[in-house]
Coordinates of C-alpha atoms and ligand atoms in Angstrom, one line a residue:
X1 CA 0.0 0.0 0.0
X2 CA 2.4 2.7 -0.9
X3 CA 1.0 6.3 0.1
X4 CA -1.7 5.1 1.9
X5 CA -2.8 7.1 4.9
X6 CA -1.9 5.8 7.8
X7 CA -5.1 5.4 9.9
X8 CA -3.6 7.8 12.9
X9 CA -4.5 6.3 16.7
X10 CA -4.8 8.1 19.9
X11 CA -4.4 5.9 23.0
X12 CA -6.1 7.2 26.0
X13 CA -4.4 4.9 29.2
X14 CA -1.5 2.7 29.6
X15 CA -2.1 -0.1 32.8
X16 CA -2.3 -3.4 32.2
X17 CA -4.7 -3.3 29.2
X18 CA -3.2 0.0 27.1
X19 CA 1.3 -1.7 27.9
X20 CA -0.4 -4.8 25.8
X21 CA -2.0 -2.7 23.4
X22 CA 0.8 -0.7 22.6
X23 CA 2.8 -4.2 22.7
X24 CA 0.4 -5.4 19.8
X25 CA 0.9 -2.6 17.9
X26 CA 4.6 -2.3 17.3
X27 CA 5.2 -6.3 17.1
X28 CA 2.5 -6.5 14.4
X29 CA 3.1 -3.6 12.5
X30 CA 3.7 -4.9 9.2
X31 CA 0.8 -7.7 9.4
X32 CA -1.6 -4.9 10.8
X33 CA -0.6 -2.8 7.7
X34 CA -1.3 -5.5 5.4
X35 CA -4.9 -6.7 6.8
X36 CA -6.1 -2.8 7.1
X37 CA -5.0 -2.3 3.8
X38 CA -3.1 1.4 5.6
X39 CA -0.3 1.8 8.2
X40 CA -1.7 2.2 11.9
X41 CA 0.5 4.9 13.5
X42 CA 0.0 5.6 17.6
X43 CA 0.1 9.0 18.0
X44 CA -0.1 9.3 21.5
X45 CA -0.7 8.0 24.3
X46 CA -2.5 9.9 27.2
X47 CA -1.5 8.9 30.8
X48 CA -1.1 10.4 34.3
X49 CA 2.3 10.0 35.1
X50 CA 4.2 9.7 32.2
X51 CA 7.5 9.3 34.3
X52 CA 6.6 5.6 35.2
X53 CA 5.9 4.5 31.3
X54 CA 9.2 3.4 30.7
X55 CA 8.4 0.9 28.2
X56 CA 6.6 2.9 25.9
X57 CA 8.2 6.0 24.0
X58 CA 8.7 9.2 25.7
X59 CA 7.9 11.0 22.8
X60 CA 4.4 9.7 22.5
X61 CA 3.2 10.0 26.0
X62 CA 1.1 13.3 27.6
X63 CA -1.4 13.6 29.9
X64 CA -3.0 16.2 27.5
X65 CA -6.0 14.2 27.1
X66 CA -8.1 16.8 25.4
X67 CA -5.4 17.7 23.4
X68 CA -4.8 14.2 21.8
X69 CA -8.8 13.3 21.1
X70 CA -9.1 17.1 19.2
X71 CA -5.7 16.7 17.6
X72 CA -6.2 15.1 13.7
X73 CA -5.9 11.3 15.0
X74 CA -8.7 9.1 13.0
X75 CA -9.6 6.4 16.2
X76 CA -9.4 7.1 20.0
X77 CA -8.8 3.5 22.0
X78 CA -9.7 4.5 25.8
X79 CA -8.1 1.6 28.4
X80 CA -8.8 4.1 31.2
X81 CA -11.7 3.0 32.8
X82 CA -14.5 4.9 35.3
X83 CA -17.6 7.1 33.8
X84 CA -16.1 10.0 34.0
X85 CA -13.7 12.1 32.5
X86 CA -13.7 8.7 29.7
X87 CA -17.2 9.6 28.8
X88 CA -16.2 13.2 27.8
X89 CA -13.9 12.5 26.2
X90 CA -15.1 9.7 24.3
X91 CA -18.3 11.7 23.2
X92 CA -15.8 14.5 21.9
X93 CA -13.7 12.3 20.1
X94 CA -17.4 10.8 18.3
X95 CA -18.2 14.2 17.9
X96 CA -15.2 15.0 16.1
X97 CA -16.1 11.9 13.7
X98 CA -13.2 9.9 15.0
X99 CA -14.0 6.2 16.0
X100 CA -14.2 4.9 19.0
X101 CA -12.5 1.5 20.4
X102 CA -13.0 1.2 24.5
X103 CA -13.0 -1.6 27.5
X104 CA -14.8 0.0 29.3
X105 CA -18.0 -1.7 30.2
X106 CA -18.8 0.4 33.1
X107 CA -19.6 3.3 30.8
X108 CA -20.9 1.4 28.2
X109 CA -23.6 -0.2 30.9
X110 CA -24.9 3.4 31.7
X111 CA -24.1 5.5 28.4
X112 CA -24.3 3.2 25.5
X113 CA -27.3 5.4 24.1
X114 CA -25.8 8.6 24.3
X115 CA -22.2 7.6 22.5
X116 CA -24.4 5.1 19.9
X117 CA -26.1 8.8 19.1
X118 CA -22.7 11.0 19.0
X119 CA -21.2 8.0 16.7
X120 CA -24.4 8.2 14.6
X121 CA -24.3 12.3 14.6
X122 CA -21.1 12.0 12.7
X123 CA -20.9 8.6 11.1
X124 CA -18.2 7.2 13.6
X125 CA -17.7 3.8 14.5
X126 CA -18.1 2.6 18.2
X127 CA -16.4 -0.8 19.1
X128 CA -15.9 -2.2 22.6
X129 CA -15.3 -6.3 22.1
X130 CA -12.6 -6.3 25.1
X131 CA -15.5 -4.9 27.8
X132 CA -17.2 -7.8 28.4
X133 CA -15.4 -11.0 28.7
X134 CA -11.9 -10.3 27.9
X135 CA -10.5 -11.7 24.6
X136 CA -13.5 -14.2 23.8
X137 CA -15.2 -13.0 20.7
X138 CA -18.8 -13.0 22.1
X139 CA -20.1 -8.9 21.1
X140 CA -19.3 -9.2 17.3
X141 CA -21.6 -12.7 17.4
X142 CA -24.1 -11.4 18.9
X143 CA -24.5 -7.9 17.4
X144 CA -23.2 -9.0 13.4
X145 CA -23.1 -13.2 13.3
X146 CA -26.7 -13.6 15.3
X147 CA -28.2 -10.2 13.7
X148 CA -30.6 -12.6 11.8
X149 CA -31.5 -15.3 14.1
X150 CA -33.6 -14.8 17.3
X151 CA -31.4 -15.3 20.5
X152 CA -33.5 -16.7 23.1
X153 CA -31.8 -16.8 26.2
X154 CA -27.4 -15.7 27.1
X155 CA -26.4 -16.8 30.3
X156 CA -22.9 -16.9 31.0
X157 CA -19.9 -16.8 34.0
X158 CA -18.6 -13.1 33.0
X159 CA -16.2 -12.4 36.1
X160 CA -13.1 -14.3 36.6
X161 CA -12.2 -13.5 40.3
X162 CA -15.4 -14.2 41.4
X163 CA -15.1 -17.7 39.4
X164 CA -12.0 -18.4 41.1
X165 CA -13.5 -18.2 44.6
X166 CA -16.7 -20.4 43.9
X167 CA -14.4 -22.9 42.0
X168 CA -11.7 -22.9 45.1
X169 CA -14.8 -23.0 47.2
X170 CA -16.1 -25.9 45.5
X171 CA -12.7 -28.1 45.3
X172 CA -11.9 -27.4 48.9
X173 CA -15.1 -27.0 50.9
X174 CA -13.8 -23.8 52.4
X175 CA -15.4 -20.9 53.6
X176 CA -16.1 -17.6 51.3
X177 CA -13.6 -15.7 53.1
X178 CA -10.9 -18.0 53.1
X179 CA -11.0 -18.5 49.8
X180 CA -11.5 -14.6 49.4
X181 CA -8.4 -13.9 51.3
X182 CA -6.4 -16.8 49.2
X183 CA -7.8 -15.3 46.1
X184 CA -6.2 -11.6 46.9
X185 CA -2.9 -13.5 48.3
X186 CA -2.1 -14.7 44.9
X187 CA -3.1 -11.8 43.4
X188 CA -6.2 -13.0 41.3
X189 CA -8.5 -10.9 43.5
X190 CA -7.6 -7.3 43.6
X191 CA -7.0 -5.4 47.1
X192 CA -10.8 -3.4 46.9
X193 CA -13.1 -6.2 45.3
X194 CA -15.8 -5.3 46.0
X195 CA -17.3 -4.8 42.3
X196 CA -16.2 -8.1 41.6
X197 CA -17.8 -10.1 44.4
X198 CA -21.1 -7.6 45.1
X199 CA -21.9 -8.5 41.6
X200 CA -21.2 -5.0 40.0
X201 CA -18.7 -6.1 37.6
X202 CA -20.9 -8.8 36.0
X203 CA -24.1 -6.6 36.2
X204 CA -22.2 -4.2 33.4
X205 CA -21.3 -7.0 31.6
X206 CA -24.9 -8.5 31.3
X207 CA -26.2 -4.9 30.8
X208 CA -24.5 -4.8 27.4
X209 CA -25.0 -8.6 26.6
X210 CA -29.0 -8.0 27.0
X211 CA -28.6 -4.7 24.9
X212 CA -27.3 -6.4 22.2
X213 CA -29.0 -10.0 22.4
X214 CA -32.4 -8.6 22.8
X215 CA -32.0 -5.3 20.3
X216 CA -33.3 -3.2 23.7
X217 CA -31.2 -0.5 25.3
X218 CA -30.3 -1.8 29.0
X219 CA -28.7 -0.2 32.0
X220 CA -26.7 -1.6 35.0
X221 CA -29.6 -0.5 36.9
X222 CA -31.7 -2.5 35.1
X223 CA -29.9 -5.6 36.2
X224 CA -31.1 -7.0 39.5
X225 CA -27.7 -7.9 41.3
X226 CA -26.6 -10.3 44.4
X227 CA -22.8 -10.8 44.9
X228 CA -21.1 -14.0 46.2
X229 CA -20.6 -12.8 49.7
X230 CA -23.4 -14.5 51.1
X231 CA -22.6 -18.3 49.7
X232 CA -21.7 -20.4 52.5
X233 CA -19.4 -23.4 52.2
X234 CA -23.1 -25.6 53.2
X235 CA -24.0 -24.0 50.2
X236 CA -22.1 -25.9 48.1
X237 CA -22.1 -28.7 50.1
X238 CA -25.9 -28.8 49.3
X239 CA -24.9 -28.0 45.3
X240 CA -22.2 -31.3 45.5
X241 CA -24.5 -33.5 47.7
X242 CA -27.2 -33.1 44.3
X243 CA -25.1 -33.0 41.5
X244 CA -24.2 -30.0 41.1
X245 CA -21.7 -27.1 41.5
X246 CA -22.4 -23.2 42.0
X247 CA -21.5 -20.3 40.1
X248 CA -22.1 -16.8 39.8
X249 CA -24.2 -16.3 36.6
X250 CA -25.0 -13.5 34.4
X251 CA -28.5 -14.7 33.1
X252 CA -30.4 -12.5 30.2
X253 CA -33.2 -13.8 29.2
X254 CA -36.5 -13.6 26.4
X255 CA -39.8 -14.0 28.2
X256 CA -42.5 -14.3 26.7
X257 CA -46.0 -13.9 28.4
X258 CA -49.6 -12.8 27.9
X259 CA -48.6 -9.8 28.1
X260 CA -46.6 -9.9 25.1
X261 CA -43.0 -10.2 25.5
X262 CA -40.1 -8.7 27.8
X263 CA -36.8 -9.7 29.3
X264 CA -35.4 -10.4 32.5
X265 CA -31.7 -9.4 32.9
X266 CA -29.9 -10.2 36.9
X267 CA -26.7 -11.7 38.0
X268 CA -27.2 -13.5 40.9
X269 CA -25.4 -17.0 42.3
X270 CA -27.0 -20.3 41.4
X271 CA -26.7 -24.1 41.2
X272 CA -26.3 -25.5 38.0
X273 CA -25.7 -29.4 37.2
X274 CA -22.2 -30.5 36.8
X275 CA -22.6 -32.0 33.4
X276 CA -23.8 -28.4 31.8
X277 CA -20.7 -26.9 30.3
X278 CA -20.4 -23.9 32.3
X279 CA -19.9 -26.1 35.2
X280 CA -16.6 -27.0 33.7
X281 CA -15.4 -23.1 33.6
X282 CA -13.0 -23.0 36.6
X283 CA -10.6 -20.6 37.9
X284 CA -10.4 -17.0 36.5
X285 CA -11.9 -18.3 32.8
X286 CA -14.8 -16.8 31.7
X287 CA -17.8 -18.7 29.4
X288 CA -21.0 -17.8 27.7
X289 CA -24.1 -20.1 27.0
X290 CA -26.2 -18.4 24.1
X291 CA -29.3 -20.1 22.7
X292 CA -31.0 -18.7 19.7
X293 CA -34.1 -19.9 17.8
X294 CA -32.3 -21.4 14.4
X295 CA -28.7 -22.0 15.4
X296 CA -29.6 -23.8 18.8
X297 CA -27.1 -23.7 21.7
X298 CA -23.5 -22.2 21.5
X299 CA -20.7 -21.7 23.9
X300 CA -18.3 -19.1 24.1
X301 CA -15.3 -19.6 26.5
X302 CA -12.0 -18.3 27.0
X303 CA -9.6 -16.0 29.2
X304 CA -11.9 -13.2 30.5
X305 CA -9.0 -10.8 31.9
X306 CA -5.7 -9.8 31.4
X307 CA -3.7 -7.4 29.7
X308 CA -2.7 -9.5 26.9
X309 CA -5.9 -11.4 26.5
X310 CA -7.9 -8.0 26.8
X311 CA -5.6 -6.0 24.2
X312 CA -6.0 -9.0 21.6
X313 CA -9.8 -8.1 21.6
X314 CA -9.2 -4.1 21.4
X315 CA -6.8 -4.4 18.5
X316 CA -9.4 -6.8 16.7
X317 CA -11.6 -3.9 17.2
X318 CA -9.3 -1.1 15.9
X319 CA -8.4 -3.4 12.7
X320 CA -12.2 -3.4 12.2
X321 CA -12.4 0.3 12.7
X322 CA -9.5 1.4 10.5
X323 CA -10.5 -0.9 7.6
X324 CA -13.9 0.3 7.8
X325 CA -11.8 3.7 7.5
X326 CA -9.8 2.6 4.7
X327 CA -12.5 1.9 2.2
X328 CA -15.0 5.0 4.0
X329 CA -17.6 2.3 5.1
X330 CA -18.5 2.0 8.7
X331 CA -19.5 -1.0 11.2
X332 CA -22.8 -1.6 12.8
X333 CA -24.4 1.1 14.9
X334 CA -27.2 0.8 17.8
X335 CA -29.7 -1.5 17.3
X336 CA -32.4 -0.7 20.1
X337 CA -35.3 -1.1 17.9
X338 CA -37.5 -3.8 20.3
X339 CA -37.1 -1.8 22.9
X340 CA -37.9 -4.4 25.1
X341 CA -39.0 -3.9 29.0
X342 CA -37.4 -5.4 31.1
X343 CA -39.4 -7.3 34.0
X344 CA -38.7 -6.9 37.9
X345 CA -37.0 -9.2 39.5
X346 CA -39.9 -10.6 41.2
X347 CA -41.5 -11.5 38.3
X348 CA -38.8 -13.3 36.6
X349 CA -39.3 -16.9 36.6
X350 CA -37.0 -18.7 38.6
X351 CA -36.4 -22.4 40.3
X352 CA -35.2 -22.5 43.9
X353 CA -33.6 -25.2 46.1
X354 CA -34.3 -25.0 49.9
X355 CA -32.7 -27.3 52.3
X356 CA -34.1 -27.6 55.7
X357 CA -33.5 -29.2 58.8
X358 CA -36.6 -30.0 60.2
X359 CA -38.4 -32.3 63.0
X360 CA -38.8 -35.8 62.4
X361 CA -42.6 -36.6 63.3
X362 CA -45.6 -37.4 61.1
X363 CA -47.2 -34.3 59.7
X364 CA -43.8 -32.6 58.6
X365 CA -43.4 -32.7 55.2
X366 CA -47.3 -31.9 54.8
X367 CA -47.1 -29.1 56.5
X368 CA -44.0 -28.0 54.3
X369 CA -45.7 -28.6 51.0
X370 CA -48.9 -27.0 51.8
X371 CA -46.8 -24.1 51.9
X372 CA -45.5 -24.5 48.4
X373 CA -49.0 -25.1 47.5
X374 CA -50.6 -21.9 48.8
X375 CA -47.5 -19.7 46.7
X376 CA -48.6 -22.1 43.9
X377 CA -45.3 -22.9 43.5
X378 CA -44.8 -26.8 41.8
X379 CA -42.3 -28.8 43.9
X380 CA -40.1 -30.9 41.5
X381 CA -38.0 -33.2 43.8
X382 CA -37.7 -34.1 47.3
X383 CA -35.3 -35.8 49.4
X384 CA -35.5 -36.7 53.0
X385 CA -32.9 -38.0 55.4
X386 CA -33.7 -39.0 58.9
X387 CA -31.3 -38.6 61.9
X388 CA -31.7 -39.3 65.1
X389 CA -34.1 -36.2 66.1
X390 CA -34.6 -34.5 62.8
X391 CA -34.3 -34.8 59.7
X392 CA -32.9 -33.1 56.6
X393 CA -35.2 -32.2 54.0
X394 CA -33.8 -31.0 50.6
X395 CA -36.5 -29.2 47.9
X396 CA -36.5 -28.4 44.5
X397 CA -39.2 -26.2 42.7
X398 CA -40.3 -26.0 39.0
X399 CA -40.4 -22.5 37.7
X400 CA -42.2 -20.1 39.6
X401 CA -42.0 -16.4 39.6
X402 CA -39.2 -15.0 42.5
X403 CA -41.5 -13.3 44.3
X404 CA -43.5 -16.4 44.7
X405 CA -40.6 -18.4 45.1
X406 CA -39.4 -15.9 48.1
X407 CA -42.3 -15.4 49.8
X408 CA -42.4 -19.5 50.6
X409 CA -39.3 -19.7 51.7
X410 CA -40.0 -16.7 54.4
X411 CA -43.1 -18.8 55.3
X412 CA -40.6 -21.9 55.5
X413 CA -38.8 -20.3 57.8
X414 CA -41.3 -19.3 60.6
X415 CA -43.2 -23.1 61.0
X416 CA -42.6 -24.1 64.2
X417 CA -41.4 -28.1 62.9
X418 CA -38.5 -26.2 61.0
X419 CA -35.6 -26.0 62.6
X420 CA -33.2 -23.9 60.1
X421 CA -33.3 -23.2 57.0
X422 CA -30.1 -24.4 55.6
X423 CA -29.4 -23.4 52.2
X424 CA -31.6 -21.4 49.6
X425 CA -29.9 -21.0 45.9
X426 CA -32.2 -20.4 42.7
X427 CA -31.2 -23.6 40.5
X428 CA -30.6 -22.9 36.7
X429 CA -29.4 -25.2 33.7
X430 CA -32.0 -27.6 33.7
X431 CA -35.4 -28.2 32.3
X432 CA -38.1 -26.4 34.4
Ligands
NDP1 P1 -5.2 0.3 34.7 O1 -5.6 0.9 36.0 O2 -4.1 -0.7 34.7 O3 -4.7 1.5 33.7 C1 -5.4 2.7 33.6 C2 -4.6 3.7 32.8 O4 -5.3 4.8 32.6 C3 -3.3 4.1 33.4 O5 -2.3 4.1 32.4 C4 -3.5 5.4 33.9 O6 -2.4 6.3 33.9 C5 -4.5 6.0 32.9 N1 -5.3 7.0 33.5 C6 -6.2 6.9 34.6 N2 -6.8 8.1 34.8 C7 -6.3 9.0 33.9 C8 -6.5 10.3 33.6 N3 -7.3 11.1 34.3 N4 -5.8 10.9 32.6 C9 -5.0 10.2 31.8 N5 -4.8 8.8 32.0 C10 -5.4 8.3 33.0 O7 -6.5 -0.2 34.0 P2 -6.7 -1.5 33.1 O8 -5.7 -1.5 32.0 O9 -6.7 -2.8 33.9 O10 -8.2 -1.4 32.5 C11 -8.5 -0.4 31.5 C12 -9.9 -0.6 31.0 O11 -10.0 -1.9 30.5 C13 -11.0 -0.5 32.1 O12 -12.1 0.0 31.5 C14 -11.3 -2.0 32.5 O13 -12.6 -2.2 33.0 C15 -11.1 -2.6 31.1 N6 -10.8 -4.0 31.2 C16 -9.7 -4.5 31.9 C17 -9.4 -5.8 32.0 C18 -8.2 -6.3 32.7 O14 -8.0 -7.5 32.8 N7 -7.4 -5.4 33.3 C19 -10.3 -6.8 31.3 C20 -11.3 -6.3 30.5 C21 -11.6 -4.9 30.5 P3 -1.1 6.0 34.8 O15 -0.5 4.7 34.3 O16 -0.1 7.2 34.5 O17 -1.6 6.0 36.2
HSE2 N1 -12.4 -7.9 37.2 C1 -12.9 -8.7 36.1 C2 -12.9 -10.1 36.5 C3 -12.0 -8.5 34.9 O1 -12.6 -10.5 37.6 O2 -13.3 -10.9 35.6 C4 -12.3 -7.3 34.1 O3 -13.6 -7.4 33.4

């Protein structure tokens, strides 16, 4: 490609994501020039303190960030992270018509709209592949492979440190915070993690999988979220005893009722059986589950996190960008057309299993299941052990709506022949 332009980038950030990025970029210079069809020059590279970026070159680095997105680059890559100042300067570099490659799911789960309409106001692009689930391709499927089949339901294991500690959990028996504390001793849980384990994280993530899946514009706060915090080490004991093995899932789902149809979008913890293949996604790996109407059930699975992993889906991104550049086309903007509601929590239609410790006497279990049958919720399995004075009684429901599903297990818990209720964790994975 003599004289070809070289597509000019700006690189807002240079952690752990933006070193890799920057790696990628000069080891594959001459095999990025050939598949854009155009050299890709960095131009800058915006920081905070450009005295500890050793590695990169001096000459590129400034923390005028303003100054780099106005200056005449043709894409902005932001690896910063945080709402703001990235969604400033991201909506001025869109704007400016330059195109936009980011990680950053945070913003993207609360601002999507607003950048999809500054991209559209000047005929940018607006790619963001590495913000949920690191270097799997899982965004392009969805938004360009899947754009002609009906997706039915995504449900996936989207955060790798909170993996880690239900999979350590699971192989050991230990408690949450042990495994916690083991977690952030080998570094794969970070000092503050709380938006990993309170669910925040993955809440993002399913924000912009239901967006894209469902053709509907969804918010983190849309997402009803429970963290891992609460999951006891009986918890999984109940989860092994059955079959089964816990994990924190994003779940986004197509419902369809009399009142036409809607979604239901949460992140909460939940047994699944150990033959389903996200039961097999241990450690810090990340995995999705997508079923659609026409292509049937697919699995996406891969490293979630990283700096390497992560910049291998930002530069796909900025190839994809700066051909569309090249030959003056562009990718695929907002598609919110369904604008689908999304339901309350309460109303989406979960399983439960409830383990109890109850009395041993005639007249129990009676009393238990009349319970069930005043929520109208349908009990599925039972399983009763006696011990010497009591007994432990282990439930599973067919679907039922949460609410439903909640209320009976706060009625549970006040009868008089129940002792404790030892374990309650919706059940997904498995016909209803
Ligand atoms: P880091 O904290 O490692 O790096 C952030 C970078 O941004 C640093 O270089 C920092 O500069 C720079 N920066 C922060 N504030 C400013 C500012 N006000 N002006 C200029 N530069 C600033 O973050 P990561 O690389 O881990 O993450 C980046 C993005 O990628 C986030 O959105 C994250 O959610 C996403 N992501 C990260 C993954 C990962 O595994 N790390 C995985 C998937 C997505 P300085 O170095 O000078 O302090
Ligand atoms: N903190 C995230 C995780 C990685 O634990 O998976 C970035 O999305």
């Amino acid at each position: 490609m003599p004289g070809q332009k070289p597509i000019k980038v700006a690189l807002l950030g240079c952690g752990t994501v933006g070193t890799e990025v920057v790696r990628l970029l000069t080891d594959q210079a001459a095999d990025l020039t050939a598949r854009v069809g155009a050299p890709v020059e960095l131009a800058g590279i915006a920081v905070r303190k450009p005295n500890k970026h050793r590695e990169v070159p001096a000459e590129l680095l400034t923390t005028d960030v303003d100054g780099l997105v106005e200056s005449d680059v043709d894409v902005v890559v932001e690896v910063v992270g945080g709402i703001e100042p990235a969604r400033t300067w991201l909506l001025k570099a869109l704007h400016g018509g330059k195109s936009v490659v980011t990680a950053n799911k945070a913003l993207l789960a609360e601002h999507s709209g607003e950048l999809f309409q500054a991209a559209d106001s000047t005929g940018a692009d607006l790619y963001f592949e590495a913000a949920v689930a690191g270097a799997i391709p899982l965004l392009r499927p969805l938004r360009e492979s899947l754009a002609g089949d009906r997706i039915t339901r995504v449900m996936g294991i989207v955060n790798g440190t909170t993996n880690f500690i239900l999979s350590g959990m699971d192989s050991t028996g230990a408690s949450y915070s042990e495994t916690l504390e083991e977690a952030t001793r080998l570094g794969y849980a970070e000092a503050d993690p709380t938006a990993d384990v309170d669910g925040f994280d993955a809440a993002s993530k399913a924000a912009i999988l239901a967006s894209l899946a469902f053709h509907s514009r969804v918010t983190a706060a849309d997402v009803h979220r429970e963290g891992i915090a609460s999951v006891s080490a009986a918890d999984i004991a109940a989860a092994k005893g059955l079959g089964r093995t816990v994990k924190l899932l994003a779940i986004c789902e197509r419902v369809t009722s009399a009142g036409g149809e809607s979604i239901s979008v949460r992140v909460h913890p939940a047994m699944i059986p150990r033959t389903h293949p996200l039961a097999g996604v241990n450690g810090a790996f990340n995995a999705v589950f997508v079923e659609a109407d026409a292509a049937g059930e697919m699995m996406f699975y891969g490293r979630g996190a990283g700096g390497a992993p992560t910049a291998s889906a930002v530069l796909g991104d900025l190839v994809a960008v700066a051909r569309n550049r090249v030959v003056s086309g562009r990718g695929p903007r907002e598609s919110a057309y369904a604008a689908l509601p999304v339901r309350p929590m309460g109303q989406a239609p979960t399983r439960y299993h409830i383990s109890l410790d109850v009395a041993d006497r005639p007249g129990v279990l009676s009393q238990v299941a009349a319970v069930f049958a005043e929520h109208d919720v349908s009990i599925a399995a039972v399983r009763q052990e006696g011990r010497v004075d009591d007994a432990s009684l282990v439930i599973v429901t067919h679907a039922a709506t949460d609410a439903a599903l909640r209320s009976t297990v706060d009625k549970i818990g006040g009868l008089p022949v129940v002792r404790e209720v030892v374990s309650v964790m919706r059940v997904e994975g498995e016909e209803t």
